[in-house]
């Protein structure tokens, strides 16, 4: 009996594996999202934000693979239950696989990026076909799995034929193989449908030669003045990076405008371009954290685009929409106040990398990314401030989100022991679109309550929208020390030392490190 139960469970697991494999295959062929990903995305979008925070805190960058694995294991476990219950009650199998198919069909339809698929009919097809094939697989395996059935167990609908142990093993191996093969094929098709790297390479951009800026500080461990693309932090809600096809991509400008526009990538390239150095920061960045970077962005001025469309009076909010359904919203007056907000298609002299929003994204100096920096941008909608709340707003984050003044110590690292003598203390400081005037450092012996703030030497200011590097030469004597940093922005406002956590509108407080000096 126990081995029978095991075989039934295994049959159910394999039947669901076949379902997932076939769904993946059809999704790959149709350019749709695999159901496991779709369910994961919906969990991300609908989980209470405290759950999301717990998970991200516990798992860090591995949260996405773990989520995909969890959804897969949950599906397979459901299969085991359906298998065990389904032999005696075939209706359980029918209902179970119908439910799995429907769940997959609905979630993939909701989750599939609008830009990459023709019709949602095709998208829903994958999970439904997968479920049908999986259900038949289950019936076959359950029937094959009863080779040790005593003849007298009475009328059991699926136990008429007794093919034997070897047949069961053969069928399970075939099911496992079919599942794996369709999964691999599906991945292959999905990868081949849009080759983002090839498209990026095919572009020639009017970017200035990417020289290291004059006046940059160069010190081991100090963040470079321009963050290389590969080191630039990455934050988004998508489980798989959207692959946008340049040929079919369109940027639409809609809503409260005189002339709604639809712009192709070639149209965008043909417009006057500008290159701006802008520091982008995530609102989730902790004091001293690394969710911040500084890049040269190449693109078209947002104001130019808005002028072409003709913003109607009363359109107080600009909403950015991504192919993945993500949205941002920021005040129209922020875009119009002279700061170089743009639709960017280049980053540090290259086409925008896939993970950073290829082919185009919004970049608005002075605003945290979650209210402004829409990656894989597809629509800019003009509306009123009251009419719409973007993705993160109902999840508890502030609707107005200017970047707060922050400074970070890069060297020495927190907790390090250094040799006495001349020790450079260095880092970066940023203040949205307000610029950095001064940076000061305070070195205290452990237990000392007060010490003077010393001015740091700054790298040249690239623009008011970019961070500045800073350095102080410290004559270190043996002992234990606390080192703190604070910046003053271009308006003369000193960075507050009052600690506040990142939610709801950005962390404040001075970055502080512990350093030991030993001969
Ligand atoms: N489509 C999309 N765009 C997005 C996001 C997202 O989840 N989806 N995250 C935003 C957030 S919270 C930040 S901080 C920035 C990060 O941009 P980066 O990944 O290029 O550093 O992108 C913004 N744009
Ligand atoms: Mo963010």
Short mmCIF file of C-alpha atoms and ligand atoms in Angstrom, two decimals:
data_model
loop_
_atom_site.label_atom_id
_atom_site.label_comp_id
_atom_site.label_asym_id
_atom_site.label_seq_id
_atom_site.Cartn_x
_atom_site.Cartn_y
_atom_site.Cartn_z
CA UNK A 1 0.00 0.00 0.00
CA UNK A 2 2.70 2.41 0.96
CA UNK A 3 4.58 1.86 -2.28
CA UNK A 4 1.34 2.24 -4.20
CA UNK A 5 0.81 5.59 -2.52
CA UNK A 6 4.36 6.51 -3.43
CA UNK A 7 3.78 5.53 -7.06
CA UNK A 8 0.55 7.53 -7.20
CA UNK A 9 2.30 10.57 -5.73
CA UNK A 10 5.17 10.20 -8.16
CA UNK A 11 2.71 9.90 -11.03
CA UNK A 12 1.08 13.15 -9.97
CA UNK A 13 4.44 14.92 -9.65
CA UNK A 14 5.50 13.78 -13.11
CA UNK A 15 2.14 14.71 -14.63
CA UNK A 16 2.52 18.25 -13.29
CA UNK A 17 6.14 18.31 -14.50
CA UNK A 18 4.85 17.44 -17.98
CA UNK A 19 2.22 20.18 -17.64
CA UNK A 20 4.89 22.74 -16.76
CA UNK A 21 7.20 21.55 -19.54
CA UNK A 22 4.54 21.69 -22.24
CA UNK A 23 3.32 25.08 -20.98
CA UNK A 24 6.91 26.34 -21.11
CA UNK A 25 7.27 25.03 -24.66
CA UNK A 26 4.11 26.70 -25.91
CA UNK A 27 4.99 29.90 -24.04
CA UNK A 28 8.43 29.88 -25.67
CA UNK A 29 6.90 29.45 -29.13
CA UNK A 30 4.26 32.13 -28.53
CA UNK A 31 6.60 34.67 -26.91
CA UNK A 32 4.54 34.46 -23.74
CA UNK A 33 5.59 34.22 -20.10
CA UNK A 34 5.95 30.77 -18.56
CA UNK A 35 3.23 30.10 -15.98
CA UNK A 36 5.69 29.54 -13.14
CA UNK A 37 7.11 33.02 -13.78
CA UNK A 38 3.64 34.51 -14.13
CA UNK A 39 2.51 33.09 -10.79
CA UNK A 40 5.76 34.33 -9.20
CA UNK A 41 5.27 37.81 -10.66
CA UNK A 42 1.73 37.96 -9.34
CA UNK A 43 2.94 36.87 -5.90
CA UNK A 44 5.47 39.72 -5.97
CA UNK A 45 2.81 42.18 -7.08
CA UNK A 46 0.18 41.10 -4.57
CA UNK A 47 2.10 40.02 -1.49
CA UNK A 48 1.76 42.44 1.43
CA UNK A 49 4.82 44.69 1.40
CA UNK A 50 6.02 43.42 4.80
CA UNK A 51 6.23 39.93 3.32
CA UNK A 52 8.19 41.24 0.33
CA UNK A 53 10.52 43.06 2.72
CA UNK A 54 11.05 39.98 4.88
CA UNK A 55 11.86 37.88 1.83
CA UNK A 56 14.21 40.44 0.30
CA UNK A 57 15.97 40.97 3.64
CA UNK A 58 16.38 37.23 4.18
CA UNK A 59 17.44 36.30 0.67
CA UNK A 60 18.88 39.46 -0.85
CA UNK A 61 19.63 39.09 -4.54
CA UNK A 62 18.66 35.42 -4.51
CA UNK A 63 15.00 36.19 -3.84
CA UNK A 64 13.98 35.65 -7.47
CA UNK A 65 15.46 32.17 -8.11
CA UNK A 66 14.11 31.10 -4.73
CA UNK A 67 10.64 32.38 -5.64
CA UNK A 68 10.67 30.50 -8.96
CA UNK A 69 11.80 27.33 -7.16
CA UNK A 70 9.10 27.74 -4.52
CA UNK A 71 6.33 28.12 -7.09
CA UNK A 72 7.65 25.08 -9.00
CA UNK A 73 7.84 22.94 -5.87
CA UNK A 74 4.34 24.03 -4.82
CA UNK A 75 3.01 22.97 -8.23
CA UNK A 76 4.77 19.60 -8.02
CA UNK A 77 3.50 19.06 -4.46
CA UNK A 78 -0.03 19.78 -5.68
CA UNK A 79 0.63 17.11 -8.29
CA UNK A 80 1.55 14.60 -5.59
CA UNK A 81 -1.72 15.27 -3.78
CA UNK A 82 -3.74 14.99 -7.00
CA UNK A 83 -1.95 11.72 -7.81
CA UNK A 84 -2.57 10.11 -4.43
CA UNK A 85 -6.21 11.16 -4.30
CA UNK A 86 -6.85 10.79 -8.00
CA UNK A 87 -6.51 7.04 -8.52
CA UNK A 88 -9.66 6.19 -6.64
CA UNK A 89 -11.41 9.43 -7.51
CA UNK A 90 -10.72 10.35 -11.14
CA UNK A 91 -12.76 13.51 -10.67
CA UNK A 92 -9.93 14.86 -8.46
CA UNK A 93 -7.58 14.58 -11.43
CA UNK A 94 -10.03 16.29 -13.76
CA UNK A 95 -10.71 19.12 -11.34
CA UNK A 96 -7.07 19.42 -10.27
CA UNK A 97 -5.66 19.76 -13.78
CA UNK A 98 -8.50 22.00 -14.94
CA UNK A 99 -7.72 24.28 -11.99
CA UNK A 100 -3.97 24.27 -12.74
CA UNK A 101 -4.66 25.03 -16.39
CA UNK A 102 -7.02 27.87 -15.57
CA UNK A 103 -4.66 29.34 -12.98
CA UNK A 104 -1.83 29.25 -15.51
CA UNK A 105 -3.98 30.70 -18.28
CA UNK A 106 -5.22 33.59 -16.15
CA UNK A 107 -1.87 34.48 -14.57
CA UNK A 108 0.06 34.38 -17.85
CA UNK A 109 -2.57 36.50 -19.57
CA UNK A 110 -2.43 39.08 -16.79
CA UNK A 111 1.37 39.01 -16.64
CA UNK A 112 2.53 38.86 -20.26
CA UNK A 113 4.15 42.09 -21.51
CA UNK A 114 1.86 43.85 -23.92
CA UNK A 115 4.62 44.66 -26.39
CA UNK A 116 5.77 41.13 -27.15
CA UNK A 117 2.61 39.20 -27.86
CA UNK A 118 -0.05 39.37 -30.53
CA UNK A 119 -3.10 38.14 -28.69
CA UNK A 120 -3.83 36.91 -25.22
CA UNK A 121 -5.57 33.89 -26.75
CA UNK A 122 -2.21 32.40 -27.68
CA UNK A 123 -0.85 33.19 -24.23
CA UNK A 124 -3.61 31.34 -22.41
CA UNK A 125 -3.16 28.35 -24.68
CA UNK A 126 0.14 27.13 -23.19
CA UNK A 127 -1.08 26.32 -19.68
CA UNK A 128 -4.34 24.83 -21.04
CA UNK A 129 -2.56 22.50 -23.47
CA UNK A 130 -0.03 21.69 -20.74
CA UNK A 131 -2.78 20.82 -18.28
CA UNK A 132 -4.57 18.61 -20.82
CA UNK A 133 -1.39 16.70 -21.63
CA UNK A 134 -0.53 16.47 -17.92
CA UNK A 135 -3.94 15.11 -17.09
CA UNK A 136 -3.67 12.38 -19.73
CA UNK A 137 -0.18 11.60 -18.45
CA UNK A 138 -1.59 11.17 -14.96
CA UNK A 139 -4.30 8.77 -16.14
CA UNK A 140 -1.72 6.73 -18.00
CA UNK A 141 0.72 6.59 -15.10
CA UNK A 142 -1.94 5.77 -12.53
CA UNK A 143 -3.15 2.92 -14.68
CA UNK A 144 0.41 1.68 -15.17
CA UNK A 145 1.12 1.97 -11.46
CA UNK A 146 -1.32 -0.70 -10.26
CA UNK A 147 0.68 -3.79 -11.29
CA UNK A 148 0.66 -5.14 -7.74
CA UNK A 149 -3.08 -4.67 -7.27
CA UNK A 150 -4.78 -7.59 -5.60
CA UNK A 151 -7.48 -8.91 -7.91
CA UNK A 152 -10.19 -8.53 -5.31
CA UNK A 153 -10.06 -4.79 -4.50
CA UNK A 154 -13.36 -4.32 -6.24
CA UNK A 155 -14.41 -1.93 -8.96
CA UNK A 156 -11.67 0.61 -9.50
CA UNK A 157 -12.09 2.59 -12.66
CA UNK A 158 -8.41 2.73 -13.53
CA UNK A 159 -7.26 -0.73 -12.61
CA UNK A 160 -8.58 -2.84 -15.42
CA UNK A 161 -5.22 -3.35 -17.07
CA UNK A 162 -2.16 -4.52 -15.21
CA UNK A 163 0.86 -3.79 -17.41
CA UNK A 164 3.55 -4.53 -14.82
CA UNK A 165 6.40 -2.89 -13.00
CA UNK A 166 8.60 -2.49 -16.01
CA UNK A 167 5.91 -0.67 -17.98
CA UNK A 168 5.41 1.72 -15.08
CA UNK A 169 9.12 2.46 -14.91
CA UNK A 170 9.15 3.01 -18.67
CA UNK A 171 6.22 5.38 -18.53
CA UNK A 172 7.66 7.42 -15.65
CA UNK A 173 11.00 7.71 -17.41
CA UNK A 174 9.23 8.79 -20.60
CA UNK A 175 7.17 11.38 -18.72
CA UNK A 176 10.25 12.77 -16.97
CA UNK A 177 12.12 12.88 -20.28
CA UNK A 178 9.26 14.56 -22.13
CA UNK A 179 8.94 17.15 -19.37
CA UNK A 180 12.65 17.97 -19.40
CA UNK A 181 12.87 18.06 -23.20
CA UNK A 182 9.88 20.36 -23.66
CA UNK A 183 11.22 22.58 -20.88
CA UNK A 184 14.62 22.93 -22.53
CA UNK A 185 13.06 23.49 -25.95
CA UNK A 186 10.73 26.11 -24.52
CA UNK A 187 13.64 28.00 -22.97
CA UNK A 188 15.51 27.84 -26.24
CA UNK A 189 12.62 29.29 -28.22
CA UNK A 190 12.01 31.98 -25.62
CA UNK A 191 15.66 33.02 -25.82
CA UNK A 192 15.74 33.07 -29.57
CA UNK A 193 12.60 35.07 -30.15
CA UNK A 194 14.25 38.40 -29.32
CA UNK A 195 18.02 38.77 -29.18
CA UNK A 196 18.53 41.91 -27.09
CA UNK A 197 22.33 41.77 -27.26
CA UNK A 198 22.33 41.62 -31.08
CA UNK A 199 19.92 44.56 -31.24
CA UNK A 200 22.05 46.59 -28.84
CA UNK A 201 25.19 45.94 -30.89
CA UNK A 202 23.44 46.95 -34.11
CA UNK A 203 22.82 50.48 -32.83
CA UNK A 204 25.11 53.41 -33.46
CA UNK A 205 24.54 56.13 -30.92
CA UNK A 206 25.55 59.76 -30.90
CA UNK A 207 27.29 59.41 -27.54
CA UNK A 208 30.29 61.58 -26.76
CA UNK A 209 33.62 59.75 -26.38
CA UNK A 210 33.54 58.16 -22.93
CA UNK A 211 36.57 59.67 -21.28
CA UNK A 212 37.13 59.60 -17.56
CA UNK A 213 35.88 62.97 -16.30
CA UNK A 214 38.55 65.49 -15.39
CA UNK A 215 38.86 66.09 -11.68
CA UNK A 216 37.86 62.57 -10.71
CA UNK A 217 39.48 61.13 -7.60
CA UNK A 218 41.15 57.79 -8.07
CA UNK A 219 41.67 55.79 -4.92
CA UNK A 220 41.59 52.09 -4.23
CA UNK A 221 38.10 51.17 -2.98
CA UNK A 222 36.52 54.55 -3.79
CA UNK A 223 33.47 54.42 -6.12
CA UNK A 224 34.44 55.66 -9.57
CA UNK A 225 32.89 58.98 -10.55
CA UNK A 226 30.97 57.23 -13.36
CA UNK A 227 29.58 53.83 -12.37
CA UNK A 228 30.33 51.20 -15.03
CA UNK A 229 27.17 49.57 -16.44
CA UNK A 230 28.11 46.17 -15.05
CA UNK A 231 28.47 47.57 -11.52
CA UNK A 232 25.33 49.70 -11.66
CA UNK A 233 22.77 48.52 -9.08
CA UNK A 234 19.64 46.92 -10.37
CA UNK A 235 16.14 47.00 -8.87
CA UNK A 236 12.90 45.86 -10.45
CA UNK A 237 9.85 43.73 -9.85
CA UNK A 238 10.16 41.48 -12.91
CA UNK A 239 11.24 37.85 -12.53
CA UNK A 240 12.69 37.73 -16.01
CA UNK A 241 14.10 40.74 -17.83
CA UNK A 242 11.66 41.82 -20.54
CA UNK A 243 13.10 41.30 -24.05
CA UNK A 244 11.76 44.10 -26.16
CA UNK A 245 11.88 43.93 -29.94
CA UNK A 246 13.11 47.23 -31.44
CA UNK A 247 11.06 46.71 -34.58
CA UNK A 248 7.73 46.49 -32.79
CA UNK A 249 8.52 48.74 -29.81
CA UNK A 250 6.56 51.97 -29.64
CA UNK A 251 6.50 54.81 -27.15
CA UNK A 252 3.06 56.29 -26.85
CA UNK A 253 2.30 59.66 -25.32
CA UNK A 254 -1.30 59.62 -24.24
CA UNK A 255 -3.92 61.11 -21.92
CA UNK A 256 -4.33 64.85 -21.40
CA UNK A 257 -2.39 65.97 -24.49
CA UNK A 258 -3.40 67.87 -27.63
CA UNK A 259 -1.81 65.37 -30.02
CA UNK A 260 -1.31 61.84 -28.78
CA UNK A 261 1.96 60.52 -30.22
CA UNK A 262 3.23 57.09 -31.19
CA UNK A 263 7.00 57.05 -31.61
CA UNK A 264 9.14 54.25 -33.02
CA UNK A 265 12.73 53.69 -31.94
CA UNK A 266 13.95 55.18 -35.24
CA UNK A 267 11.80 58.27 -34.62
CA UNK A 268 13.39 58.60 -31.19
CA UNK A 269 16.92 58.29 -32.62
CA UNK A 270 16.12 60.95 -35.22
CA UNK A 271 15.16 63.52 -32.57
CA UNK A 272 17.76 65.91 -31.10
CA UNK A 273 19.66 64.05 -28.39
CA UNK A 274 21.45 65.10 -25.23
CA UNK A 275 23.79 63.38 -22.85
CA UNK A 276 23.50 64.10 -19.13
CA UNK A 277 25.32 62.80 -16.07
CA UNK A 278 22.67 61.91 -13.53
CA UNK A 279 22.82 60.02 -10.22
CA UNK A 280 20.04 57.48 -9.83
CA UNK A 281 19.12 56.22 -6.39
CA UNK A 282 16.69 53.69 -5.00
CA UNK A 283 14.42 54.79 -2.18
CA UNK A 284 15.24 51.49 -0.45
CA UNK A 285 18.88 52.48 -0.14
CA UNK A 286 19.91 52.37 3.52
CA UNK A 287 22.30 54.95 4.96
CA UNK A 288 25.68 53.84 3.60
CA UNK A 289 24.02 51.47 1.11
CA UNK A 290 24.95 50.77 -2.49
CA UNK A 291 21.59 51.11 -4.30
CA UNK A 292 22.83 54.26 -6.01
CA UNK A 293 24.89 54.90 -9.13
CA UNK A 294 26.02 57.68 -11.44
CA UNK A 295 25.88 57.32 -15.22
CA UNK A 296 25.95 59.29 -18.46
CA UNK A 297 22.49 58.97 -19.94
CA UNK A 298 21.91 59.63 -23.63
CA UNK A 299 18.43 60.29 -24.92
CA UNK A 300 15.71 62.74 -25.81
CA UNK A 301 14.57 65.54 -23.55
CA UNK A 302 11.24 64.71 -21.93
CA UNK A 303 10.21 68.35 -22.28
CA UNK A 304 10.76 68.16 -26.08
CA UNK A 305 8.48 65.14 -26.29
CA UNK A 306 5.85 66.76 -24.09
CA UNK A 307 5.95 69.95 -26.19
CA UNK A 308 5.33 67.90 -29.32
CA UNK A 309 2.35 66.25 -27.71
CA UNK A 310 1.09 69.51 -26.18
CA UNK A 311 0.29 69.07 -22.48
CA UNK A 312 -3.25 70.20 -21.66
CA UNK A 313 -3.78 72.52 -18.69
CA UNK A 314 -4.62 70.58 -15.53
CA UNK A 315 -2.44 67.58 -16.42
CA UNK A 316 -0.64 67.58 -13.09
CA UNK A 317 0.83 64.07 -13.18
CA UNK A 318 3.09 62.25 -15.63
CA UNK A 319 2.67 58.49 -15.52
CA UNK A 320 5.30 56.17 -17.00
CA UNK A 321 4.28 52.65 -17.98
CA UNK A 322 6.52 49.71 -18.72
CA UNK A 323 5.95 46.71 -20.97
CA UNK A 324 5.96 44.64 -17.77
CA UNK A 325 3.04 46.54 -16.26
CA UNK A 326 5.16 48.52 -13.79
CA UNK A 327 4.16 52.18 -13.40
CA UNK A 328 5.58 55.40 -11.98
CA UNK A 329 4.04 58.83 -11.42
CA UNK A 330 5.58 62.25 -10.78
CA UNK A 331 4.42 65.87 -10.88
CA UNK A 332 4.34 67.46 -14.35
CA UNK A 333 5.89 70.62 -12.87
CA UNK A 334 8.99 68.62 -11.84
CA UNK A 335 9.56 67.59 -15.46
CA UNK A 336 9.04 71.19 -16.60
CA UNK A 337 11.20 73.06 -14.06
CA UNK A 338 14.36 73.00 -16.19
CA UNK A 339 16.04 69.83 -14.93
CA UNK A 340 17.14 67.53 -17.77
CA UNK A 341 14.48 64.81 -17.44
CA UNK A 342 14.77 62.45 -20.37
CA UNK A 343 13.76 59.35 -22.24
CA UNK A 344 17.15 57.63 -22.25
CA UNK A 345 18.32 55.00 -24.72
CA UNK A 346 22.04 55.14 -23.98
CA UNK A 347 24.01 54.49 -20.79
CA UNK A 348 27.73 55.29 -20.54
CA UNK A 349 28.23 55.31 -24.31
CA UNK A 350 26.37 52.05 -25.00
CA UNK A 351 22.81 51.20 -25.84
CA UNK A 352 20.83 50.79 -22.62
CA UNK A 353 21.60 47.30 -21.25
CA UNK A 354 18.64 44.89 -21.10
CA UNK A 355 18.47 44.86 -17.28
CA UNK A 356 18.50 48.66 -17.21
CA UNK A 357 15.52 49.06 -19.51
CA UNK A 358 16.41 48.41 -23.17
CA UNK A 359 15.42 50.02 -25.44
CA UNK A 360 14.34 53.13 -23.50
CA UNK A 361 13.67 54.33 -19.98
CA UNK A 362 12.80 57.49 -18.11
CA UNK A 363 15.48 59.25 -16.07
CA UNK A 364 14.40 62.22 -13.96
CA UNK A 365 17.16 63.97 -11.96
CA UNK A 366 16.26 64.44 -8.31
CA UNK A 367 13.58 61.75 -8.00
CA UNK A 368 13.97 58.27 -6.56
CA UNK A 369 13.74 55.54 -9.21
CA UNK A 370 10.42 54.11 -8.06
CA UNK A 371 8.49 57.28 -8.92
CA UNK A 372 10.37 58.14 -12.10
CA UNK A 373 12.89 55.83 -13.76
CA UNK A 374 10.56 53.50 -15.73
CA UNK A 375 12.59 50.81 -17.51
CA UNK A 376 11.35 49.16 -20.72
CA UNK A 377 9.24 52.30 -21.13
CA UNK A 378 6.25 52.01 -23.45
CA UNK A 379 3.84 54.79 -22.50
CA UNK A 380 3.90 58.26 -21.01
CA UNK A 381 0.44 59.26 -19.90
CA UNK A 382 -0.60 62.74 -18.82
CA UNK A 383 -3.25 62.71 -16.13
CA UNK A 384 -4.10 64.45 -12.86
CA UNK A 385 -2.27 63.96 -9.58
CA UNK A 386 -5.43 62.56 -7.99
CA UNK A 387 -6.48 60.24 -10.81
CA UNK A 388 -3.77 57.60 -10.51
CA UNK A 389 -1.44 56.02 -7.96
CA UNK A 390 1.59 54.22 -9.46
CA UNK A 391 2.90 50.75 -8.56
CA UNK A 392 4.57 51.40 -5.20
CA UNK A 393 2.09 53.95 -3.81
CA UNK A 394 -0.64 51.53 -2.62
CA UNK A 395 2.22 49.43 -1.22
CA UNK A 396 3.00 52.08 1.34
CA UNK A 397 5.62 54.31 -0.28
CA UNK A 398 5.32 58.07 -0.59
CA UNK A 399 3.82 59.58 -3.73
CA UNK A 400 6.19 62.55 -3.71
CA UNK A 401 9.75 61.27 -3.54
CA UNK A 402 12.63 63.72 -4.08
CA UNK A 403 16.06 62.19 -3.45
CA UNK A 404 17.39 63.12 -0.01
CA UNK A 405 20.90 64.40 0.59
CA UNK A 406 23.21 61.49 1.38
CA UNK A 407 26.90 60.81 1.76
CA UNK A 408 28.71 57.49 2.03
CA UNK A 409 32.13 56.40 3.26
CA UNK A 410 33.69 53.90 0.81
CA UNK A 411 37.18 53.68 2.35
CA UNK A 412 38.19 52.47 4.82
CA UNK A 413 35.49 49.81 5.01
CA UNK A 414 33.44 49.56 8.17
CA UNK A 415 35.14 47.43 10.83
CA UNK A 416 38.61 47.52 9.24
CA UNK A 417 41.91 47.76 11.06
CA UNK A 418 44.40 50.19 9.50
CA UNK A 419 48.00 51.12 10.18
CA UNK A 420 48.83 54.41 11.92
CA UNK A 421 49.85 57.29 9.67
CA UNK A 422 48.18 58.99 6.75
CA UNK A 423 44.86 57.21 6.02
CA UNK A 424 42.64 58.53 3.24
CA UNK A 425 38.95 58.55 4.20
CA UNK A 426 36.86 58.85 1.03
CA UNK A 427 33.44 58.29 -0.50
CA UNK A 428 30.66 59.86 -2.53
CA UNK A 429 27.86 62.34 -1.77
CA UNK A 430 24.70 63.19 -3.69
CA UNK A 431 21.64 65.41 -3.30
CA UNK A 432 19.21 64.71 -6.13
CA UNK A 433 19.17 67.68 -8.50
CA UNK A 434 20.46 70.12 -5.89
CA UNK A 435 24.20 69.49 -6.21
CA UNK A 436 26.79 69.07 -3.46
CA UNK A 437 28.54 72.14 -1.97
CA UNK A 438 30.59 70.65 0.83
CA UNK A 439 31.29 67.36 2.56
CA UNK A 440 32.58 67.16 6.12
CA UNK A 441 34.04 64.31 8.10
CA UNK A 442 34.17 63.82 11.86
CA UNK A 443 36.60 61.40 13.47
CA UNK A 444 36.01 60.54 17.13
CA UNK A 445 37.79 58.20 19.50
CA UNK A 446 35.41 55.63 20.95
CA UNK A 447 33.70 57.24 23.94
CA UNK A 448 34.43 60.81 22.87
CA UNK A 449 31.20 62.77 22.50
CA UNK A 450 32.36 65.61 20.32
CA UNK A 451 34.94 66.37 17.70
CA UNK A 452 35.25 69.02 14.96
CA UNK A 453 33.90 68.48 11.45
CA UNK A 454 36.69 68.71 8.87
CA UNK A 455 36.00 69.78 5.29
CA UNK A 456 36.75 67.19 2.60
CA UNK A 457 38.35 67.78 -0.78
CA UNK A 458 35.76 67.22 -3.54
CA UNK A 459 35.97 65.96 -7.10
CA UNK A 460 34.94 68.50 -9.71
CA UNK A 461 31.19 69.00 -9.98
CA UNK A 462 29.97 67.31 -13.18
CA UNK A 463 26.47 68.75 -12.79
CA UNK A 464 24.04 69.50 -9.99
CA UNK A 465 22.41 66.14 -10.79
CA UNK A 466 25.54 64.05 -10.25
CA UNK A 467 27.25 62.83 -7.13
CA UNK A 468 30.70 64.05 -6.10
CA UNK A 469 33.57 62.07 -4.70
CA UNK A 470 35.25 63.36 -1.56
CA UNK A 471 38.42 62.61 0.40
CA UNK A 472 39.97 63.60 3.72
CA UNK A 473 43.54 62.77 4.74
CA UNK A 474 43.43 61.47 8.27
CA UNK A 475 46.55 61.30 10.50
CA UNK A 476 45.61 58.13 12.32
CA UNK A 477 47.03 57.29 15.74
CA UNK A 478 46.51 53.93 17.46
CA UNK A 479 43.05 53.53 19.00
CA UNK A 480 39.40 52.76 18.18
CA UNK A 481 37.47 55.34 16.17
CA UNK A 482 34.05 56.31 14.86
CA UNK A 483 34.09 58.12 11.53
CA UNK A 484 31.03 60.00 10.27
CA UNK A 485 30.26 62.00 7.13
CA UNK A 486 27.70 64.65 6.22
CA UNK A 487 27.11 66.69 3.08
CA UNK A 488 25.69 70.12 2.38
CA UNK A 489 23.63 70.48 -0.79
CA UNK A 490 23.80 73.24 -3.40
CA UNK A 491 21.18 75.26 -1.54
CA UNK A 492 23.26 75.32 1.64
CA UNK A 493 21.15 72.76 3.47
CA UNK A 494 23.11 70.40 5.74
CA UNK A 495 22.31 66.69 5.57
CA UNK A 496 20.27 65.75 8.63
CA UNK A 497 21.78 63.41 11.20
CA UNK A 498 18.32 62.27 12.29
CA UNK A 499 18.00 58.59 11.47
CA UNK A 500 15.03 57.50 9.40
CA UNK A 501 14.57 54.14 7.69
CA UNK A 502 13.98 53.94 3.92
CA UNK A 503 10.20 53.66 3.97
CA UNK A 504 8.11 55.60 3.19
CA UNK A 505 10.19 58.25 1.39
CA UNK A 506 13.93 57.56 1.74
CA UNK A 507 16.44 57.03 4.56
CA UNK A 508 18.19 59.86 6.39
CA UNK A 509 21.05 59.97 8.88
CA UNK A 510 24.84 60.14 8.75
CA UNK A 511 26.84 57.18 7.53
CA UNK A 512 29.14 56.05 10.34
CA UNK A 513 31.89 53.43 10.40
CA UNK A 514 34.09 51.83 13.06
CA UNK A 515 37.82 51.76 12.38
CA UNK A 516 40.67 50.40 14.53
CA UNK A 517 44.18 51.77 14.20
CA UNK A 518 46.93 49.33 15.23
CA UNK A 519 50.66 49.46 14.65
N1 LIG B 1 9.77 48.55 -15.47
C1 LIG B 1 10.32 48.82 -14.27
N2 LIG B 1 11.05 49.96 -14.14
C2 LIG B 1 11.62 50.26 -12.95
C3 LIG B 1 11.46 49.42 -11.84
C4 LIG B 1 10.67 48.24 -11.99
O1 LIG B 1 10.47 47.45 -11.05
N3 LIG B 1 10.14 47.97 -13.24
N4 LIG B 1 12.05 49.76 -10.64
C5 LIG B 1 12.36 51.17 -10.41
C6 LIG B 1 13.22 51.36 -9.26
S1 LIG B 1 12.52 51.06 -7.74
C7 LIG B 1 14.51 51.82 -9.37
S2 LIG B 1 15.37 52.25 -8.00
C8 LIG B 1 15.14 51.96 -10.68
C9 LIG B 1 16.43 51.17 -10.74
O2 LIG B 1 17.01 51.26 -12.00
P1 LIG B 1 18.24 50.33 -12.36
O3 LIG B 1 17.80 48.92 -12.12
O4 LIG B 1 18.61 50.62 -13.76
O5 LIG B 1 19.34 50.72 -11.39
O6 LIG B 1 14.31 51.50 -11.73
C10 LIG B 1 12.97 51.84 -11.63
N5 LIG B 1 12.33 51.43 -12.85
MO1 LIG B 2 13.96 51.77 -6.19
#
